[in-house]
Amino acid sequence: MPTHHFCKITCPHNEQHAYSCAINENPLNALCQPTNSRSKRAVGFYSKFWSPGRTITITFTQALPEAIKARVEQVIRMWEPYVNLKFEFEDGDHGDIRIALNAKFNESVMGTDALSVPSYEPTLSIATPHTSEDFNPTLLHEFGHALGLSHEHQHPSANIPWDKEKAFRYFQETQGWTLEEITYNLFDIDNSPDIYRGSYDPHSIMHYEILNDLTIGDWTVGYNTELSEQDKISISNIYPPA
Ligand SMILES: [Zn+2]
């Protein structure tokens, strides 16, 4: 079975601090109420979007060849035409978003949670080697989280018929994740408001590849490698032009 860009969203160390960071950055984050309050994730829900119009600084946590830094920048800038944000790649290691390559996991914090991460830690990590054809899609996906997007396979309308027992085993064995991480990144339903999320989009870069072996019956979603049309619309709604 292939193992493409599976990723986990990193939870903040301190939820209260993360909440303050989100509200200080963009007071509208407090108003972002869930549409369905039955979900566990909906408790205390708030969005984690950057303030539209803002410049986000981006740095690397390690010394890297210029060619690799340029490649990372090129991939991240694929989001740029659809957001009212500026991405500024800087030297040094104190950017708003701090990228680590050759990491143990593909993971990122969500949006403004980056502001609550200690400045010596990365906020976005990539395990997929830059020599892999999965590198660009992985980075595009992780940067989607860095902009505050959730996983598309956790959309309330996704209705994925997971074979949970198999899925737990698969993600434990192939990714080394805990049961809690698997639940959080696969099975929990995302209840952020529809206006930001849009309708369910199996082509979203924020959707995991769903292997037929891990679902009941014949249910699968392929490996998405580019921003979908819906991705572009959703992120423009979140960061609209001034
Ligand atoms: Zn992800």
PDB file of C-alpha atoms and ligand atoms in Angstrom:
ATOM      1  CA  MET A   1       0.000   0.000   0.000  1.00  0.00           C
ATOM      2  CA  PRO A   2       1.333   3.442  -0.781  1.00  0.00           C
ATOM      3  CA  THR A   3       1.902   5.865   2.041  1.00  0.00           C
ATOM      4  CA  HIS A   4       1.581   9.360   0.704  1.00  0.00           C
ATOM      5  CA  HIS A   5       1.393  12.634   2.546  1.00  0.00           C
ATOM      6  CA  PHE A   6      -0.309  11.591   5.749  1.00  0.00           C
ATOM      7  CA  CYS A   7       0.022  14.385   8.178  1.00  0.00           C
ATOM      8  CA  LYS A   8      -1.034  15.279  11.647  1.00  0.00           C
ATOM      9  CA  ILE A   9      -2.163  18.585  12.981  1.00  0.00           C
ATOM     10  CA  THR A  10      -0.184  19.541  16.051  1.00  0.00           C
ATOM     11  CA  CYS A  11      -2.327  20.572  19.019  1.00  0.00           C
ATOM     12  CA  PRO A  12      -1.213  23.632  20.973  1.00  0.00           C
ATOM     13  CA  HIS A  13       0.640  22.989  24.246  1.00  0.00           C
ATOM     14  CA  ASN A  14      -1.563  25.538  25.956  1.00  0.00           C
ATOM     15  CA  GLU A  15      -5.064  25.999  24.547  1.00  0.00           C
ATOM     16  CA  GLN A  16      -5.697  29.203  26.510  1.00  0.00           C
ATOM     17  CA  HIS A  17      -2.555  30.821  25.152  1.00  0.00           C
ATOM     18  CA  ALA A  18      -3.428  29.637  21.626  1.00  0.00           C
ATOM     19  CA  TYR A  19      -6.896  31.171  22.023  1.00  0.00           C
ATOM     20  CA  SER A  20      -5.406  34.531  23.089  1.00  0.00           C
ATOM     21  CA  CYS A  21      -3.040  34.444  20.109  1.00  0.00           C
ATOM     22  CA  ALA A  22      -5.943  33.772  17.721  1.00  0.00           C
ATOM     23  CA  ILE A  23      -8.111  36.578  19.109  1.00  0.00           C
ATOM     24  CA  ASN A  24      -5.275  39.116  19.348  1.00  0.00           C
ATOM     25  CA  GLU A  25      -4.332  38.371  15.761  1.00  0.00           C
ATOM     26  CA  ASN A  26      -7.860  38.541  14.364  1.00  0.00           C
ATOM     27  CA  PRO A  27     -10.819  39.294  16.682  1.00  0.00           C
ATOM     28  CA  LEU A  28     -13.161  37.705  14.120  1.00  0.00           C
ATOM     29  CA  ASN A  29     -11.716  34.344  15.118  1.00  0.00           C
ATOM     30  CA  ALA A  30     -13.898  34.480  18.254  1.00  0.00           C
ATOM     31  CA  LEU A  31     -17.053  34.852  16.185  1.00  0.00           C
ATOM     32  CA  CYS A  32     -16.474  31.764  14.136  1.00  0.00           C
ATOM     33  CA  GLN A  33     -19.062  29.496  15.693  1.00  0.00           C
ATOM     34  CA  PRO A  34     -19.646  25.905  14.673  1.00  0.00           C
ATOM     35  CA  THR A  35     -22.748  25.014  12.704  1.00  0.00           C
ATOM     36  CA  ASN A  36     -23.204  21.728  14.531  1.00  0.00           C
ATOM     37  CA  SER A  37     -22.631  21.731  18.268  1.00  0.00           C
ATOM     38  CA  ARG A  38     -22.884  17.975  18.687  1.00  0.00           C
ATOM     39  CA  SER A  39     -19.269  17.353  17.880  1.00  0.00           C
ATOM     40  CA  LYS A  40     -16.663  17.113  20.619  1.00  0.00           C
ATOM     41  CA  ARG A  41     -14.394  19.297  18.535  1.00  0.00           C
ATOM     42  CA  ALA A  42     -17.051  22.011  18.575  1.00  0.00           C
ATOM     43  CA  VAL A  43     -16.560  22.630  22.284  1.00  0.00           C
ATOM     44  CA  GLY A  44     -14.843  25.982  22.619  1.00  0.00           C
ATOM     45  CA  PHE A  45     -14.348  26.137  18.875  1.00  0.00           C
ATOM     46  CA  TYR A  46     -12.722  29.228  17.431  1.00  0.00           C
ATOM     47  CA  SER A  47     -11.018  29.772  14.115  1.00  0.00           C
ATOM     48  CA  LYS A  48      -7.287  30.358  13.779  1.00  0.00           C
ATOM     49  CA  PHE A  49      -7.039  32.565  10.723  1.00  0.00           C
ATOM     50  CA  TRP A  50      -4.394  35.221  10.265  1.00  0.00           C
ATOM     51  CA  SER A  51      -5.460  38.813   9.934  1.00  0.00           C
ATOM     52  CA  PRO A  52      -6.243  39.482   6.235  1.00  0.00           C
ATOM     53  CA  GLY A  53      -3.752  41.834   4.608  1.00  0.00           C
ATOM     54  CA  ARG A  54      -0.996  40.761   6.957  1.00  0.00           C
ATOM     55  CA  THR A  55       2.565  39.858   6.051  1.00  0.00           C
ATOM     56  CA  ILE A  56       3.501  36.421   7.333  1.00  0.00           C
ATOM     57  CA  THR A  57       7.220  35.912   7.771  1.00  0.00           C
ATOM     58  CA  ILE A  58       8.602  32.459   7.033  1.00  0.00           C
ATOM     59  CA  THR A  59      11.977  31.077   8.094  1.00  0.00           C
ATOM     60  CA  PHE A  60      13.782  27.747   8.273  1.00  0.00           C
ATOM     61  CA  THR A  61      14.947  26.101  11.470  1.00  0.00           C
ATOM     62  CA  GLN A  62      18.069  24.624   9.882  1.00  0.00           C
ATOM     63  CA  ALA A  63      20.724  25.553   7.325  1.00  0.00           C
ATOM     64  CA  LEU A  64      19.599  24.344   3.896  1.00  0.00           C
ATOM     65  CA  PRO A  65      20.934  24.652   0.341  1.00  0.00           C
ATOM     66  CA  GLU A  66      19.542  27.704  -1.459  1.00  0.00           C
ATOM     67  CA  ALA A  67      17.982  25.487  -4.142  1.00  0.00           C
ATOM     68  CA  ILE A  68      15.895  23.649  -1.567  1.00  0.00           C
ATOM     69  CA  LYS A  69      14.790  26.852   0.130  1.00  0.00           C
ATOM     70  CA  ALA A  70      13.805  28.219  -3.279  1.00  0.00           C
ATOM     71  CA  ARG A  71      11.779  25.089  -3.980  1.00  0.00           C
ATOM     72  CA  VAL A  72       9.921  25.401  -0.679  1.00  0.00           C
ATOM     73  CA  GLU A  73       9.208  29.052  -1.398  1.00  0.00           C
ATOM     74  CA  GLN A  74       7.925  28.257  -4.886  1.00  0.00           C
ATOM     75  CA  VAL A  75       5.494  25.651  -3.534  1.00  0.00           C
ATOM     76  CA  ILE A  76       4.209  27.859  -0.714  1.00  0.00           C
ATOM     77  CA  ARG A  77       3.665  30.751  -3.111  1.00  0.00           C
ATOM     78  CA  MET A  78       1.161  28.584  -5.015  1.00  0.00           C
ATOM     79  CA  TRP A  79      -1.303  29.623  -2.296  1.00  0.00           C
ATOM     80  CA  GLU A  80      -0.447  33.298  -2.605  1.00  0.00           C
ATOM     81  CA  PRO A  81      -2.676  34.348  -5.570  1.00  0.00           C
ATOM     82  CA  TYR A  82      -5.755  33.251  -3.603  1.00  0.00           C
ATOM     83  CA  VAL A  83      -5.093  34.962  -0.285  1.00  0.00           C
ATOM     84  CA  ASN A  84      -4.932  38.537   0.867  1.00  0.00           C
ATOM     85  CA  LEU A  85      -1.678  37.854   2.718  1.00  0.00           C
ATOM     86  CA  LYS A  86       1.961  38.478   1.896  1.00  0.00           C
ATOM     87  CA  PHE A  87       4.542  35.751   2.385  1.00  0.00           C
ATOM     88  CA  GLU A  88       7.982  37.041   3.247  1.00  0.00           C
ATOM     89  CA  PHE A  89      10.834  34.555   3.347  1.00  0.00           C
ATOM     90  CA  GLU A  90      13.515  35.769   5.716  1.00  0.00           C
ATOM     91  CA  ASP A  91      16.950  34.738   6.937  1.00  0.00           C
ATOM     92  CA  GLY A  92      17.267  33.883  10.595  1.00  0.00           C
ATOM     93  CA  ASP A  93      14.958  31.564  12.479  1.00  0.00           C
ATOM     94  CA  HIS A  94      12.245  33.699  14.026  1.00  0.00           C
ATOM     95  CA  GLY A  95       9.544  33.766  11.362  1.00  0.00           C
ATOM     96  CA  ASP A  96       5.840  33.562  12.164  1.00  0.00           C
ATOM     97  CA  ILE A  97       5.988  30.182  10.414  1.00  0.00           C
ATOM     98  CA  ARG A  98       9.141  28.144  11.001  1.00  0.00           C
ATOM     99  CA  ILE A  99       9.804  25.251   8.683  1.00  0.00           C
ATOM    100  CA  ALA A 100      11.828  22.134   9.462  1.00  0.00           C
ATOM    101  CA  LEU A 101      12.699  19.629   6.725  1.00  0.00           C
ATOM    102  CA  ASN A 102      13.913  16.036   7.218  1.00  0.00           C
ATOM    103  CA  ALA A 103      11.604  15.810  10.228  1.00  0.00           C
ATOM    104  CA  LYS A 104      10.137  12.692  11.809  1.00  0.00           C
ATOM    105  CA  PHE A 105       6.531  13.508  10.820  1.00  0.00           C
ATOM    106  CA  ASN A 106       4.665  15.641   8.332  1.00  0.00           C
ATOM    107  CA  GLU A 107       2.871  18.029  10.646  1.00  0.00           C
ATOM    108  CA  SER A 108       1.831  21.611  11.188  1.00  0.00           C
ATOM    109  CA  VAL A 109       0.053  23.699  13.735  1.00  0.00           C
ATOM    110  CA  MET A 110      -3.179  25.366  12.613  1.00  0.00           C
ATOM    111  CA  GLY A 111      -2.974  29.006  11.533  1.00  0.00           C
ATOM    112  CA  THR A 112      -2.404  31.379  14.451  1.00  0.00           C
ATOM    113  CA  ASP A 113      -1.442  28.511  16.762  1.00  0.00           C
ATOM    114  CA  ALA A 114       1.990  29.189  15.274  1.00  0.00           C
ATOM    115  CA  LEU A 115       2.113  32.338  17.409  1.00  0.00           C
ATOM    116  CA  SER A 116       1.835  30.242  20.566  1.00  0.00           C
ATOM    117  CA  VAL A 117       4.711  27.893  19.700  1.00  0.00           C
ATOM    118  CA  PRO A 118       8.018  28.649  21.513  1.00  0.00           C
ATOM    119  CA  SER A 119      10.239  30.520  19.051  1.00  0.00           C
ATOM    120  CA  TYR A 120      12.932  27.819  19.079  1.00  0.00           C
ATOM    121  CA  GLU A 121      10.506  25.178  17.767  1.00  0.00           C
ATOM    122  CA  PRO A 122       9.314  24.634  14.192  1.00  0.00           C
ATOM    123  CA  THR A 123       5.632  25.244  13.432  1.00  0.00           C
ATOM    124  CA  LEU A 124       5.577  23.170  10.227  1.00  0.00           C
ATOM    125  CA  SER A 125       7.616  20.016   9.696  1.00  0.00           C
ATOM    126  CA  ILE A 126       8.137  17.885   6.626  1.00  0.00           C
ATOM    127  CA  ALA A 127       9.331  14.289   6.795  1.00  0.00           C
ATOM    128  CA  THR A 128       8.858  13.516   3.091  1.00  0.00           C
ATOM    129  CA  PRO A 129      12.311  13.870   1.451  1.00  0.00           C
ATOM    130  CA  HIS A 130      12.696  16.699  -1.058  1.00  0.00           C
ATOM    131  CA  THR A 131      13.776  14.113  -3.625  1.00  0.00           C
ATOM    132  CA  SER A 132      10.331  12.472  -3.465  1.00  0.00           C
ATOM    133  CA  GLU A 133       7.570  13.377  -5.899  1.00  0.00           C
ATOM    134  CA  ASP A 134       5.366  13.625  -2.804  1.00  0.00           C
ATOM    135  CA  PHE A 135       7.344  16.566  -1.451  1.00  0.00           C
ATOM    136  CA  ASN A 136       5.405  19.339  -3.209  1.00  0.00           C
ATOM    137  CA  PRO A 137       1.913  17.962  -2.443  1.00  0.00           C
ATOM    138  CA  THR A 138       2.929  17.368   1.174  1.00  0.00           C
ATOM    139  CA  LEU A 139       4.186  20.898   1.591  1.00  0.00           C
ATOM    140  CA  LEU A 140       1.092  22.366  -0.116  1.00  0.00           C
ATOM    141  CA  HIS A 141      -1.091  20.384   2.306  1.00  0.00           C
ATOM    142  CA  GLU A 142       0.885  21.370   5.399  1.00  0.00           C
ATOM    143  CA  PHE A 143       0.858  25.015   4.414  1.00  0.00           C
ATOM    144  CA  GLY A 144      -2.924  24.771   4.098  1.00  0.00           C
ATOM    145  CA  HIS A 145      -2.969  23.954   7.828  1.00  0.00           C
ATOM    146  CA  ALA A 146      -0.573  26.852   8.442  1.00  0.00           C
ATOM    147  CA  LEU A 147      -3.224  29.088   6.837  1.00  0.00           C
ATOM    148  CA  GLY A 148      -5.843  27.632   9.204  1.00  0.00           C
ATOM    149  CA  LEU A 149      -7.470  24.958   7.041  1.00  0.00           C
ATOM    150  CA  SER A 150      -8.683  21.665   8.518  1.00  0.00           C
ATOM    151  CA  HIS A 151      -8.661  18.217   6.965  1.00  0.00           C
ATOM    152  CA  GLU A 152     -11.211  17.832   4.178  1.00  0.00           C
ATOM    153  CA  HIS A 153     -11.818  14.145   4.969  1.00  0.00           C
ATOM    154  CA  GLN A 154     -13.201  15.356   8.314  1.00  0.00           C
ATOM    155  CA  HIS A 155     -15.842  17.459   6.562  1.00  0.00           C
ATOM    156  CA  PRO A 156     -19.304  16.685   8.034  1.00  0.00           C
ATOM    157  CA  SER A 157     -20.506  15.590   4.581  1.00  0.00           C
ATOM    158  CA  ALA A 158     -17.546  13.305   3.852  1.00  0.00           C
ATOM    159  CA  ASN A 159     -19.265  10.328   5.529  1.00  0.00           C
ATOM    160  CA  ILE A 160     -16.292   8.050   5.021  1.00  0.00           C
ATOM    161  CA  PRO A 161     -17.214   4.443   5.864  1.00  0.00           C
ATOM    162  CA  TRP A 162     -13.936   3.808   7.722  1.00  0.00           C
ATOM    163  CA  ASP A 163     -13.084   0.315   8.816  1.00  0.00           C
ATOM    164  CA  LYS A 164     -11.855   1.851  12.049  1.00  0.00           C
ATOM    165  CA  GLU A 165     -10.089  -1.223  13.378  1.00  0.00           C
ATOM    166  CA  LYS A 166      -8.038  -1.581  10.189  1.00  0.00           C
ATOM    167  CA  ALA A 167      -7.432   2.145   9.963  1.00  0.00           C
ATOM    168  CA  PHE A 168      -6.142   2.297  13.553  1.00  0.00           C
ATOM    169  CA  ARG A 169      -3.766  -0.576  12.869  1.00  0.00           C
ATOM    170  CA  TYR A 170      -2.591   0.874   9.559  1.00  0.00           C
ATOM    171  CA  PHE A 171      -1.825   4.343  10.896  1.00  0.00           C
ATOM    172  CA  GLN A 172      -0.185   2.955  14.023  1.00  0.00           C
ATOM    173  CA  GLU A 173       2.047   0.633  12.038  1.00  0.00           C
ATOM    174  CA  THR A 174       2.900   2.794   9.036  1.00  0.00           C
ATOM    175  CA  GLN A 175       2.931   6.261  10.612  1.00  0.00           C
ATOM    176  CA  GLY A 176       3.729   5.559  14.263  1.00  0.00           C
ATOM    177  CA  TRP A 177       0.770   7.593  15.478  1.00  0.00           C
ATOM    178  CA  THR A 178      -1.043   7.193  18.794  1.00  0.00           C
ATOM    179  CA  LEU A 179      -4.726   6.227  18.952  1.00  0.00           C
ATOM    180  CA  GLU A 180      -5.509   9.777  20.023  1.00  0.00           C
ATOM    181  CA  GLU A 181      -3.667  11.243  17.029  1.00  0.00           C
ATOM    182  CA  ILE A 182      -5.448   8.864  14.667  1.00  0.00           C
ATOM    183  CA  THR A 183      -8.864   9.804  16.058  1.00  0.00           C
ATOM    184  CA  TYR A 184      -8.052  13.501  15.932  1.00  0.00           C
ATOM    185  CA  ASN A 185      -6.710  13.435  12.357  1.00  0.00           C
ATOM    186  CA  LEU A 186      -9.067  10.917  10.766  1.00  0.00           C
ATOM    187  CA  PHE A 187     -12.351  10.367  12.540  1.00  0.00           C
ATOM    188  CA  ASP A 188     -13.282  13.549  14.399  1.00  0.00           C
ATOM    189  CA  ILE A 189     -15.713  15.652  12.394  1.00  0.00           C
ATOM    190  CA  ASP A 190     -14.769  19.243  11.622  1.00  0.00           C
ATOM    191  CA  ASN A 191     -17.558  21.647  12.459  1.00  0.00           C
ATOM    192  CA  SER A 192     -16.128  24.946  11.351  1.00  0.00           C
ATOM    193  CA  PRO A 193     -18.750  27.108   9.632  1.00  0.00           C
ATOM    194  CA  ASP A 194     -19.770  26.281   6.081  1.00  0.00           C
ATOM    195  CA  ILE A 195     -18.838  29.682   4.743  1.00  0.00           C
ATOM    196  CA  TYR A 196     -15.181  28.892   5.296  1.00  0.00           C
ATOM    197  CA  ARG A 197     -15.256  25.246   4.482  1.00  0.00           C
ATOM    198  CA  GLY A 198     -17.437  25.102   1.391  1.00  0.00           C
ATOM    199  CA  SER A 199     -19.077  21.907   0.194  1.00  0.00           C
ATOM    200  CA  TYR A 200     -17.280  18.595   0.580  1.00  0.00           C
ATOM    201  CA  ASP A 201     -14.469  18.367  -1.953  1.00  0.00           C
ATOM    202  CA  PRO A 202     -12.773  14.993  -2.479  1.00  0.00           C
ATOM    203  CA  HIS A 203     -10.228  16.729  -4.740  1.00  0.00           C
ATOM    204  CA  SER A 204      -8.999  19.089  -2.005  1.00  0.00           C
ATOM    205  CA  ILE A 205      -5.283  19.127  -1.241  1.00  0.00           C
ATOM    206  CA  MET A 206      -6.470  18.962   2.399  1.00  0.00           C
ATOM    207  CA  HIS A 207      -7.988  15.487   1.841  1.00  0.00           C
ATOM    208  CA  TYR A 208      -6.032  12.362   2.730  1.00  0.00           C
ATOM    209  CA  GLU A 209      -5.755   9.657   0.173  1.00  0.00           C
ATOM    210  CA  ILE A 210      -8.357   7.131   1.374  1.00  0.00           C
ATOM    211  CA  LEU A 211      -7.296   3.567   0.698  1.00  0.00           C
ATOM    212  CA  ASN A 212     -10.020   1.152  -0.267  1.00  0.00           C
ATOM    213  CA  ASP A 213      -8.574  -1.410   2.155  1.00  0.00           C
ATOM    214  CA  LEU A 214      -9.330   0.897   5.075  1.00  0.00           C
ATOM    215  CA  THR A 215     -12.999   1.443   4.249  1.00  0.00           C
ATOM    216  CA  ILE A 216     -16.051  -0.757   4.344  1.00  0.00           C
ATOM    217  CA  GLY A 217     -17.355  -1.578   0.881  1.00  0.00           C
ATOM    218  CA  ASP A 218     -15.937   0.077  -2.197  1.00  0.00           C
ATOM    219  CA  TRP A 219     -14.989   3.576  -1.065  1.00  0.00           C
ATOM    220  CA  THR A 220     -11.807   5.365  -1.989  1.00  0.00           C
ATOM    221  CA  VAL A 221     -10.379   8.828  -2.638  1.00  0.00           C
ATOM    222  CA  GLY A 222      -7.285   9.241  -4.784  1.00  0.00           C
ATOM    223  CA  TYR A 223      -4.092  11.075  -4.052  1.00  0.00           C
ATOM    224  CA  ASN A 224      -4.502  14.814  -4.597  1.00  0.00           C
ATOM    225  CA  THR A 225      -1.395  16.694  -5.638  1.00  0.00           C
ATOM    226  CA  GLU A 226      -2.601  20.218  -6.449  1.00  0.00           C
ATOM    227  CA  LEU A 227      -4.882  22.908  -5.081  1.00  0.00           C
ATOM    228  CA  SER A 228      -8.437  22.144  -6.188  1.00  0.00           C
ATOM    229  CA  GLU A 229     -10.787  24.816  -7.515  1.00  0.00           C
ATOM    230  CA  GLN A 230     -12.694  24.595  -4.229  1.00  0.00           C
ATOM    231  CA  ASP A 231      -9.448  25.030  -2.246  1.00  0.00           C
ATOM    232  CA  LYS A 232      -8.858  28.281  -4.103  1.00  0.00           C
ATOM    233  CA  ILE A 233     -12.405  29.495  -3.451  1.00  0.00           C
ATOM    234  CA  SER A 234     -12.378  28.508   0.235  1.00  0.00           C
ATOM    235  CA  ILE A 235      -9.091  30.201   1.012  1.00  0.00           C
ATOM    236  CA  SER A 236     -10.192  33.359  -0.883  1.00  0.00           C
ATOM    237  CA  ASN A 237     -13.312  33.484   1.290  1.00  0.00           C
ATOM    238  CA  ILE A 238     -11.159  33.308   4.395  1.00  0.00           C
ATOM    239  CA  TYR A 239      -8.656  35.928   3.201  1.00  0.00           C
ATOM    240  CA  PRO A 240     -10.729  38.125   0.882  1.00  0.00           C
ATOM    241  CA  PRO A 241      -9.207  40.996  -1.064  1.00  0.00           C
ATOM    242  CA  ALA A 242      -9.305  44.320   0.809  1.00  0.00           C
TER     243      ALA A 242
HETATM  244 ZN    ZN B   1      -2.991  17.414   7.354  1.00  0.00          ZN
END
